[in-house]
CSV table of C-alpha atoms in Angstrom, one decimal:
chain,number,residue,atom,x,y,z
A,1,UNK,CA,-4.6,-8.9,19.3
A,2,UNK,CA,-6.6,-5.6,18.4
A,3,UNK,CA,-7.5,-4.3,14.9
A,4,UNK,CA,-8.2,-0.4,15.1
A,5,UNK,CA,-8.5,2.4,13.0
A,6,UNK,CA,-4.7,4.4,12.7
A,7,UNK,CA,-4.3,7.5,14.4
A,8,UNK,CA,-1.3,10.6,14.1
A,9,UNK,CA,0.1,9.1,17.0
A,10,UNK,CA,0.7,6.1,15.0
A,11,UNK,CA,2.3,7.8,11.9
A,12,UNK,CA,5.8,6.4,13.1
A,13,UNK,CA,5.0,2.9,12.6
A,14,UNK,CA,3.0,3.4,9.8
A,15,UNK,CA,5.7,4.6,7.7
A,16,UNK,CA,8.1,1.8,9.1
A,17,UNK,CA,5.2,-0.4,8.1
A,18,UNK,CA,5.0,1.1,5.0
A,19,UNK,CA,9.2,1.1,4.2
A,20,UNK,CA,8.0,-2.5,4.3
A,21,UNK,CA,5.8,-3.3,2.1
A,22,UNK,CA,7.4,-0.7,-0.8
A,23,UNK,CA,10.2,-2.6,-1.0
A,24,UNK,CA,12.4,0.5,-0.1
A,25,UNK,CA,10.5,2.9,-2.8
A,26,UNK,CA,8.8,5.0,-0.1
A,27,UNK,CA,12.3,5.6,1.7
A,28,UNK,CA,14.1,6.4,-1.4
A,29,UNK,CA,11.2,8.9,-2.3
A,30,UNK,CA,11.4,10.4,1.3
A,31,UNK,CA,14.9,10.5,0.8
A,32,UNK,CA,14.7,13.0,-2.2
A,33,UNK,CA,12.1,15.1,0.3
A,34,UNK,CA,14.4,15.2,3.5
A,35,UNK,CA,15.4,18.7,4.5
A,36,UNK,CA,18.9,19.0,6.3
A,37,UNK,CA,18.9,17.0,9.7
A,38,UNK,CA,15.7,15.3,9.2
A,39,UNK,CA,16.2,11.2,8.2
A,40,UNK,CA,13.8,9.6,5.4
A,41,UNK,CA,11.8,8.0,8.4
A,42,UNK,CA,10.9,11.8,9.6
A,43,UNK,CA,9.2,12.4,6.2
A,44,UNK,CA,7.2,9.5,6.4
A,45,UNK,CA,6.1,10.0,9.5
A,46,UNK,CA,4.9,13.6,8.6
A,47,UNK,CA,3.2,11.9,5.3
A,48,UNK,CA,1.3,9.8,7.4
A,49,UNK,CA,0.2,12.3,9.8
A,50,UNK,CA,-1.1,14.2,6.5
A,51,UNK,CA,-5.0,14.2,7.2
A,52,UNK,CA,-5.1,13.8,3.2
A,53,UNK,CA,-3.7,11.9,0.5
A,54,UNK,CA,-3.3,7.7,-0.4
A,55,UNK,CA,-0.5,7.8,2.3
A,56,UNK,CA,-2.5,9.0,5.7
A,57,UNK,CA,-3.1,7.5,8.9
A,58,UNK,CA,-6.8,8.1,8.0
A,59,UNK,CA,-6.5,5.1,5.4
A,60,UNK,CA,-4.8,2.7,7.7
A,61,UNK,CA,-5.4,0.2,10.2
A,62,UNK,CA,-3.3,-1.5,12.6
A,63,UNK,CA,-3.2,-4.8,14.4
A,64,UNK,CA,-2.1,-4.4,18.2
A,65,UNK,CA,-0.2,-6.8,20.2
A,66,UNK,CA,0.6,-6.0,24.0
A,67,UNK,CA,0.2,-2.6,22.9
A,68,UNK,CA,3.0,-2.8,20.2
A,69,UNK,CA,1.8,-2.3,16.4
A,70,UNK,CA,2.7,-5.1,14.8
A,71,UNK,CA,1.1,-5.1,11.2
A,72,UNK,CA,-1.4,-2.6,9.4
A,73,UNK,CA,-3.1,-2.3,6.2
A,74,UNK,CA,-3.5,0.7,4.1
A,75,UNK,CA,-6.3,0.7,1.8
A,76,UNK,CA,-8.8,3.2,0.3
A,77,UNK,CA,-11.3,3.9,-2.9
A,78,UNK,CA,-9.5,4.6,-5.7
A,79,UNK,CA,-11.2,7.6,-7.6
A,80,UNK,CA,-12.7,7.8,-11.1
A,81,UNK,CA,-10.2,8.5,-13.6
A,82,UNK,CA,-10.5,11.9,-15.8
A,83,UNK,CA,-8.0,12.9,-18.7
A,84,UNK,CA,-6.5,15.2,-16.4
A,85,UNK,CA,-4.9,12.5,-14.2
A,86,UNK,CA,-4.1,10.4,-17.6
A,87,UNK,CA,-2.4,13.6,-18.9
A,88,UNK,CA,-0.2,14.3,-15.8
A,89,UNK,CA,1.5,10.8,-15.8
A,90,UNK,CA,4.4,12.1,-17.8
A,91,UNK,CA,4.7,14.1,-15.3
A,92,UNK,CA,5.7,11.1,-12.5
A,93,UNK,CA,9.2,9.8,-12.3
A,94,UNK,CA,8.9,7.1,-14.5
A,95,UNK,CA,9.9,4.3,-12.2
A,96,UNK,CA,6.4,4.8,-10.9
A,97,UNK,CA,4.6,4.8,-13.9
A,98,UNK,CA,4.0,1.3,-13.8
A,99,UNK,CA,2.0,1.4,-10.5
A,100,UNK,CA,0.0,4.3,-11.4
A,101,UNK,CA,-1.0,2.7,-14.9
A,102,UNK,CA,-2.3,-0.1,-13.1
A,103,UNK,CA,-4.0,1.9,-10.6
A,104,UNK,CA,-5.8,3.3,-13.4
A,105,UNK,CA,-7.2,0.3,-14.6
A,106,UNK,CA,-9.3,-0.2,-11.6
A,107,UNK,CA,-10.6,3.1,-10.7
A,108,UNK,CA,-13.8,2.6,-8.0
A,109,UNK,CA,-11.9,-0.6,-6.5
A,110,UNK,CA,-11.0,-0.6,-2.8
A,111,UNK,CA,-7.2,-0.2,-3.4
A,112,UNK,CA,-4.5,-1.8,-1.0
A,113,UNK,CA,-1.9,0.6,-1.3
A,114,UNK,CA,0.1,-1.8,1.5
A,115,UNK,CA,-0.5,-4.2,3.8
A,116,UNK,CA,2.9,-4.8,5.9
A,117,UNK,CA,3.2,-6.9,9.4
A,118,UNK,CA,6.8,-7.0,11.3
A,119,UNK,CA,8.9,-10.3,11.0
A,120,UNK,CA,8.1,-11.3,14.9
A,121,UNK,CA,4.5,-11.6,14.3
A,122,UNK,CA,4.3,-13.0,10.7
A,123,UNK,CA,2.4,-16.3,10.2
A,124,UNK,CA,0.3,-15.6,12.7
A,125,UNK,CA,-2.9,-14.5,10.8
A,126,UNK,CA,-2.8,-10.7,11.5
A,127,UNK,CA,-2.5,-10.2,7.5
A,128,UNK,CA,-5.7,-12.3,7.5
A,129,UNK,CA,-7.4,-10.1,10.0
A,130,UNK,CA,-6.4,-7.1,8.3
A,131,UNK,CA,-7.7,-7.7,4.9
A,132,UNK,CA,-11.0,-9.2,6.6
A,133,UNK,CA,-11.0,-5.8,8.1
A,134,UNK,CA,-10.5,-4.0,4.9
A,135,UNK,CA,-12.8,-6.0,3.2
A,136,UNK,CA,-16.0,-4.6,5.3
A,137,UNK,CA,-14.6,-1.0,4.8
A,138,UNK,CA,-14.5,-1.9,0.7
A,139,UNK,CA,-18.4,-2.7,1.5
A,140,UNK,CA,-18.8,0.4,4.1
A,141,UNK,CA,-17.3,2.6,1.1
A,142,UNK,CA,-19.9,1.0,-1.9
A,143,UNK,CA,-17.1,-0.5,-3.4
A,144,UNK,CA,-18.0,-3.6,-5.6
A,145,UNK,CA,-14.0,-4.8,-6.0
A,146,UNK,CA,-11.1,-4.6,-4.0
A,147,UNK,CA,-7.5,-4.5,-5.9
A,148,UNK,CA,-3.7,-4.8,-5.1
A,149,UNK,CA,-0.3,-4.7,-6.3
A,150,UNK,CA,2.4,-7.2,-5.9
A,151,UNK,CA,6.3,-7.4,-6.8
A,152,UNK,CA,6.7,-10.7,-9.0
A,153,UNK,CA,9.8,-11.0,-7.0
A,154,UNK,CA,7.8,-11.4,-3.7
A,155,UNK,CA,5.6,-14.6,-4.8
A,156,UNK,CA,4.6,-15.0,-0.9
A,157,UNK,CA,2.5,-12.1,-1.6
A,158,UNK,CA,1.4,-13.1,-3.9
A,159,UNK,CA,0.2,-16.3,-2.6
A,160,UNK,CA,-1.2,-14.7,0.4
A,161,UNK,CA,-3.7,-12.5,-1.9
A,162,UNK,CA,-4.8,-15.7,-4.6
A,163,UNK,CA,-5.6,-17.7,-0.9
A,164,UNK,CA,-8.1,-15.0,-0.1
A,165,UNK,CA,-9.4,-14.9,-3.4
A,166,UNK,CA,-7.8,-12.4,-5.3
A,167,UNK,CA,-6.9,-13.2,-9.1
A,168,UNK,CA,-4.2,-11.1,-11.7
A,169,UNK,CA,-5.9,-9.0,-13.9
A,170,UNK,CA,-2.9,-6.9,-15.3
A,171,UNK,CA,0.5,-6.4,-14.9
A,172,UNK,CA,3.7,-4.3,-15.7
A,173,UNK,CA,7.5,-4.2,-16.3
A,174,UNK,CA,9.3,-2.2,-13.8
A,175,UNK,CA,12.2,-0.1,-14.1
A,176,UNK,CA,15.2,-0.9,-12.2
A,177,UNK,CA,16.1,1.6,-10.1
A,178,UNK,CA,18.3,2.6,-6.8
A,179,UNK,CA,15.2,1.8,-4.6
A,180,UNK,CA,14.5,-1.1,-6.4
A,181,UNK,CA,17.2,-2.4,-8.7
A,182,UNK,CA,16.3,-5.7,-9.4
A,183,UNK,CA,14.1,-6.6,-12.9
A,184,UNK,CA,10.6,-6.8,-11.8
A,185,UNK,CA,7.2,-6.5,-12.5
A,186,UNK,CA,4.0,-5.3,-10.3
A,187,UNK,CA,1.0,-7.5,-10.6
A,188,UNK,CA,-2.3,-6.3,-10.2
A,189,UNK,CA,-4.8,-8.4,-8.2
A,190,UNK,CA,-8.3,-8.0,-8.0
A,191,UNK,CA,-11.3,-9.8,-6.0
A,192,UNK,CA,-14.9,-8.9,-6.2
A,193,UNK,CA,-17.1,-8.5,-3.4
């Protein structure tokens, strides 16, 4: 197996990766972005090939097997938060709120925005390998805590993150909605480094 840093080439996977680990929010928001003929994959992939922005090949990194990606993570430092950016949450769809509210409770932490491996290579410690990766880029970036969101709904997750030391420090109620119309909530994780 190989950890490396994402590149464009790589945006495909990285948005199937990420279709993942949303729980079917990412399509569903590509979906409302598609132009005529393209599919909800096709906007993805042009997201990730975006050289800014939380959802960039720039943030990700991938685990290799026989030169197939298998998993990646996709993590970066969450900015300070100004009034401004309080100000324009009305303005989100509020089936998102939630996430962003939480988001804003940890501004400076090294943020997993999604950390996704396929099912033929799960249980097979590249999840491990990719948060001990991110971890060192949390450091590299002067970060001093690294965060996460969960779905309640997907207590394997869950698990995974409280094994490698992560602990709840907030959570919300989510909306039900088309992408995701079960009742839920998002729990935010947090570790210090």
């Amino acid at each position: 197996m190989r950890i490396r840093r994402a590149q464009p080439a790589d945006a495909r996977s990285l948005a199937a990766l990420i279709e993942i680990a949303g729980d079917g929010i990412p399509g569903y928001l590509w979906t409302q972005m598609a132009k005529p003929g393209e599919t909800p994959l096709d906007v993805g992939e042009q997201r990730a090939r975006r050289e800014e922005g939380g959802f960039s090949y720039r943030h990700a990194t991938v685990a290799e097997i026989d030169d197939e990606i298998a998993g990646m993570i996709l993590a970066y430092r969450l900015p300070d938060i100004s009034d401004e950016d309080r100000s324009s949450l009305a303005e989100l769809p509020a089936f998102l709120r939630p996430f962003v509210e939480l988001e804003f409770e940890v501004p400076g932490s090294f943020y997993i925005n999604a950390l996704a491996v396929h099912a033929p290579y799960r249980s097979q410690e590249i999840g491990a390998r990719l948060l001990r990766k991110a971890e060192g880029q949390a450091i590299e970036a002067g970060c001093h805590q690294m965060s996460v969101q969960h779905f309640l709904l997907n207590p394997r997750a869950g698990a995974f993150y409280r094994r490698h030391g992560f602990r709840p420090f907030g959570e919300r109620a989510l909306m039900p909605h088309p992408a995701h119309p079960q009742e839920d909530r998002s729990i935010l994780l947090v570790r210090d480094l």
